[in-house]
Amino acid sequence: MRYFTFALMALAMVFGPTSAVAQLHVSVEGVDFKPVRIAVPDFDATGPGAAEAAAQLSEVVRQDLKTSAVFEIVDKSSFIQKDVDISLNPRFPDWQTINAQALLVGNVVVDADNKMTVQFRLYNVEGSQQQFATQYAYPNPLNWRRLAHKVADDV
């Protein structure tokens, strides 16, 4: 009986659950990858304290996209269309002239209850069409940084 118990324990050790070690391997082929040129004008602002939050939020979005290595940020000084409004379609030829492939337009609204809403639209400049749009609402404008990261993640 003692040998039978020992044999069962040995089999359990050999065929029982084991911890596997997995490795992730990434292969990159080709050298022709070019980041997507994206223009990110400062977001519009409406309401008390919204202008400062919109400027800071826009800058964080630009930095997040820049550090992703997927995007190349178009310099703001090269923008032809300066008055981008989220409720209107952009003038796509103006953005095509500066070789922007994508355009991110946004708006920050702080209402009387101090609730902040961030709306944004992502446009495919080459195709002259909107690709994505959404909005986020937070009860406090102090959460602007978190919202900026969410916007960049969505893009």
Short mmCIF file of N, CA and C in Angstrom, two decimals, residues 43-113:
data_model
loop_
_atom_site.label_atom_id
_atom_site.label_comp_id
_atom_site.label_asym_id
_atom_site.label_seq_id
_atom_site.Cartn_x
_atom_site.Cartn_y
_atom_site.Cartn_z
N PHE A 43 -8.36 72.65 -27.84
CA PHE A 43 -9.79 72.44 -27.74
C PHE A 43 -10.47 73.77 -27.41
N ASP A 44 -11.69 73.96 -27.92
CA ASP A 44 -12.50 75.12 -27.57
C ASP A 44 -12.92 74.99 -26.11
N ALA A 45 -13.35 76.11 -25.53
CA ALA A 45 -13.74 76.10 -24.12
C ALA A 45 -14.96 76.97 -23.89
N THR A 46 -15.84 76.48 -23.02
CA THR A 46 -17.03 77.23 -22.64
C THR A 46 -17.25 77.03 -21.14
N GLY A 47 -17.39 78.13 -20.43
CA GLY A 47 -17.70 78.04 -19.00
C GLY A 47 -16.54 78.47 -18.13
N PRO A 48 -16.83 78.61 -16.82
CA PRO A 48 -15.81 79.09 -15.87
C PRO A 48 -14.65 78.09 -15.71
N GLY A 49 -13.45 78.57 -15.99
CA GLY A 49 -12.26 77.73 -15.83
C GLY A 49 -12.03 76.76 -16.97
N ALA A 50 -12.89 76.77 -17.97
CA ALA A 50 -12.77 75.81 -19.06
C ALA A 50 -11.60 76.11 -19.99
N ALA A 51 -11.27 77.39 -20.17
CA ALA A 51 -10.19 77.75 -21.09
C ALA A 51 -8.85 77.16 -20.65
N GLU A 52 -8.54 77.29 -19.37
CA GLU A 52 -7.28 76.75 -18.86
C GLU A 52 -7.27 75.22 -18.94
N ALA A 53 -8.39 74.60 -18.55
CA ALA A 53 -8.48 73.14 -18.62
C ALA A 53 -8.36 72.66 -20.06
N ALA A 54 -8.97 73.37 -21.01
CA ALA A 54 -8.92 72.97 -22.42
C ALA A 54 -7.50 73.06 -22.97
N ALA A 55 -6.78 74.12 -22.62
CA ALA A 55 -5.40 74.28 -23.10
C ALA A 55 -4.51 73.18 -22.53
N GLN A 56 -4.65 72.90 -21.24
CA GLN A 56 -3.83 71.86 -20.61
C GLN A 56 -4.20 70.48 -21.15
N LEU A 57 -5.48 70.23 -21.30
CA LEU A 57 -5.96 68.95 -21.81
C LEU A 57 -5.41 68.71 -23.22
N SER A 58 -5.48 69.72 -24.07
CA SER A 58 -4.97 69.59 -25.45
C SER A 58 -3.49 69.25 -25.45
N GLU A 59 -2.74 69.89 -24.59
CA GLU A 59 -1.30 69.64 -24.54
C GLU A 59 -1.00 68.21 -24.08
N VAL A 60 -1.72 67.72 -23.09
CA VAL A 60 -1.51 66.35 -22.62
C VAL A 60 -1.87 65.35 -23.72
N VAL A 61 -2.95 65.60 -24.44
CA VAL A 61 -3.33 64.72 -25.55
C VAL A 61 -2.21 64.69 -26.58
N ARG A 62 -1.69 65.86 -26.95
CA ARG A 62 -0.59 65.91 -27.93
C ARG A 62 0.62 65.12 -27.44
N GLN A 63 0.99 65.29 -26.18
CA GLN A 63 2.15 64.57 -25.64
C GLN A 63 1.91 63.06 -25.61
N ASP A 64 0.72 62.64 -25.22
CA ASP A 64 0.40 61.21 -25.21
C ASP A 64 0.52 60.61 -26.60
N LEU A 65 -0.04 61.30 -27.58
CA LEU A 65 0.01 60.79 -28.95
C LEU A 65 1.43 60.78 -29.49
N LYS A 66 2.18 61.82 -29.17
CA LYS A 66 3.57 61.92 -29.64
C LYS A 66 4.43 60.79 -29.08
N THR A 67 4.25 60.46 -27.82
CA THR A 67 5.08 59.43 -27.21
C THR A 67 4.64 58.02 -27.57
N SER A 68 3.51 57.89 -28.26
CA SER A 68 3.05 56.56 -28.65
C SER A 68 3.85 55.99 -29.82
N ALA A 69 4.57 56.83 -30.55
CA ALA A 69 5.36 56.46 -31.72
C ALA A 69 4.49 56.11 -32.92
N VAL A 70 3.19 56.15 -32.78
CA VAL A 70 2.28 55.88 -33.89
C VAL A 70 1.95 57.18 -34.61
N PHE A 71 2.04 58.29 -33.90
CA PHE A 71 1.65 59.58 -34.45
C PHE A 71 2.81 60.56 -34.49
N GLU A 72 2.76 61.42 -35.48
CA GLU A 72 3.64 62.58 -35.56
C GLU A 72 2.74 63.79 -35.43
N ILE A 73 3.00 64.64 -34.47
CA ILE A 73 2.15 65.79 -34.22
C ILE A 73 2.52 66.91 -35.18
N VAL A 74 1.52 67.44 -35.88
CA VAL A 74 1.73 68.56 -36.78
C VAL A 74 1.88 69.83 -35.94
N ASP A 75 2.90 70.60 -36.23
CA ASP A 75 3.18 71.82 -35.48
C ASP A 75 2.02 72.81 -35.61
N LYS A 76 1.57 73.34 -34.49
CA LYS A 76 0.42 74.26 -34.48
C LYS A 76 0.68 75.52 -35.30
N SER A 77 1.92 75.94 -35.42
CA SER A 77 2.21 77.15 -36.17
C SER A 77 1.95 76.99 -37.67
N SER A 78 1.84 75.76 -38.14
CA SER A 78 1.59 75.53 -39.57
C SER A 78 0.10 75.45 -39.91
N PHE A 79 -0.78 75.52 -38.90
CA PHE A 79 -2.22 75.41 -39.16
C PHE A 79 -2.69 76.59 -40.00
N ILE A 80 -3.44 76.30 -41.04
CA ILE A 80 -4.05 77.34 -41.87
C ILE A 80 -5.40 77.71 -41.28
N GLN A 81 -6.20 76.71 -40.97
CA GLN A 81 -7.50 76.96 -40.34
C GLN A 81 -7.29 77.10 -38.84
N LYS A 82 -7.48 78.30 -38.34
CA LYS A 82 -7.23 78.57 -36.92
C LYS A 82 -8.50 78.45 -36.07
N ASP A 83 -9.65 78.66 -36.68
CA ASP A 83 -10.92 78.71 -35.94
C ASP A 83 -11.70 77.40 -36.12
N VAL A 84 -11.15 76.31 -35.62
CA VAL A 84 -11.79 75.01 -35.76
C VAL A 84 -12.91 74.90 -34.74
N ASP A 85 -14.10 74.56 -35.20
CA ASP A 85 -15.28 74.45 -34.36
C ASP A 85 -15.80 73.02 -34.42
N ILE A 86 -16.02 72.41 -33.27
CA ILE A 86 -16.44 71.01 -33.24
C ILE A 86 -17.81 70.80 -33.90
N SER A 87 -18.62 71.83 -33.95
CA SER A 87 -19.96 71.67 -34.52
C SER A 87 -19.98 71.83 -36.05
N LEU A 88 -18.83 72.21 -36.64
CA LEU A 88 -18.74 72.38 -38.09
C LEU A 88 -17.67 71.45 -38.66
N ASN A 89 -17.87 71.04 -39.90
CA ASN A 89 -16.83 70.24 -40.56
C ASN A 89 -15.61 71.12 -40.80
N PRO A 90 -14.43 70.55 -40.62
CA PRO A 90 -13.22 71.33 -40.90
C PRO A 90 -13.06 71.57 -42.39
N ARG A 91 -12.24 72.54 -42.74
CA ARG A 91 -11.91 72.78 -44.15
C ARG A 91 -10.78 71.82 -44.51
N PHE A 92 -11.16 70.67 -45.01
CA PHE A 92 -10.19 69.60 -45.27
C PHE A 92 -9.03 70.02 -46.17
N PRO A 93 -9.26 70.82 -47.22
CA PRO A 93 -8.12 71.23 -48.06
C PRO A 93 -7.04 71.98 -47.27
N ASP A 94 -7.45 72.75 -46.25
CA ASP A 94 -6.47 73.46 -45.42
C ASP A 94 -5.57 72.48 -44.67
N TRP A 95 -6.14 71.37 -44.22
CA TRP A 95 -5.38 70.38 -43.47
C TRP A 95 -4.57 69.50 -44.41
N GLN A 96 -5.09 69.25 -45.60
CA GLN A 96 -4.34 68.48 -46.60
C GLN A 96 -3.11 69.25 -47.07
N THR A 97 -3.21 70.57 -47.15
CA THR A 97 -2.10 71.41 -47.58
C THR A 97 -0.89 71.27 -46.66
N ILE A 98 -1.15 71.08 -45.38
CA ILE A 98 -0.03 70.95 -44.42
C ILE A 98 0.30 69.48 -44.15
N ASN A 99 -0.23 68.59 -45.01
CA ASN A 99 0.05 67.15 -44.94
C ASN A 99 -0.40 66.47 -43.65
N ALA A 100 -1.48 66.98 -43.07
CA ALA A 100 -2.07 66.29 -41.92
C ALA A 100 -2.90 65.14 -42.46
N GLN A 101 -2.74 63.97 -41.87
CA GLN A 101 -3.54 62.81 -42.26
C GLN A 101 -4.77 62.65 -41.38
N ALA A 102 -4.67 63.17 -40.17
CA ALA A 102 -5.77 63.09 -39.20
C ALA A 102 -5.89 64.43 -38.49
N LEU A 103 -7.08 64.68 -37.99
CA LEU A 103 -7.35 65.92 -37.27
C LEU A 103 -8.21 65.59 -36.06
N LEU A 104 -7.80 66.09 -34.90
CA LEU A 104 -8.56 65.89 -33.67
C LEU A 104 -9.07 67.25 -33.20
N VAL A 105 -10.40 67.39 -33.14
CA VAL A 105 -11.04 68.64 -32.74
C VAL A 105 -11.83 68.36 -31.47
N GLY A 106 -11.75 69.27 -30.50
CA GLY A 106 -12.45 69.04 -29.25
C GLY A 106 -13.03 70.29 -28.63
N ASN A 107 -13.78 70.05 -27.57
CA ASN A 107 -14.45 71.12 -26.86
C ASN A 107 -14.55 70.74 -25.39
N VAL A 108 -14.30 71.69 -24.51
CA VAL A 108 -14.43 71.49 -23.07
C VAL A 108 -15.50 72.45 -22.57
N VAL A 109 -16.50 71.89 -21.88
CA VAL A 109 -17.59 72.69 -21.34
C VAL A 109 -17.65 72.48 -19.83
N VAL A 110 -17.63 73.58 -19.09
CA VAL A 110 -17.83 73.52 -17.64
C VAL A 110 -19.15 74.25 -17.37
N ASP A 111 -20.11 73.53 -16.79
CA ASP A 111 -21.43 74.14 -16.58
C ASP A 111 -21.52 74.83 -15.22
N ALA A 112 -22.69 75.36 -14.90
CA ALA A 112 -22.90 76.11 -13.66
C ALA A 112 -22.72 75.24 -12.42
N ASP A 113 -22.91 73.92 -12.56
CA ASP A 113 -22.73 73.00 -11.43
C ASP A 113 -21.28 72.51 -11.31
#
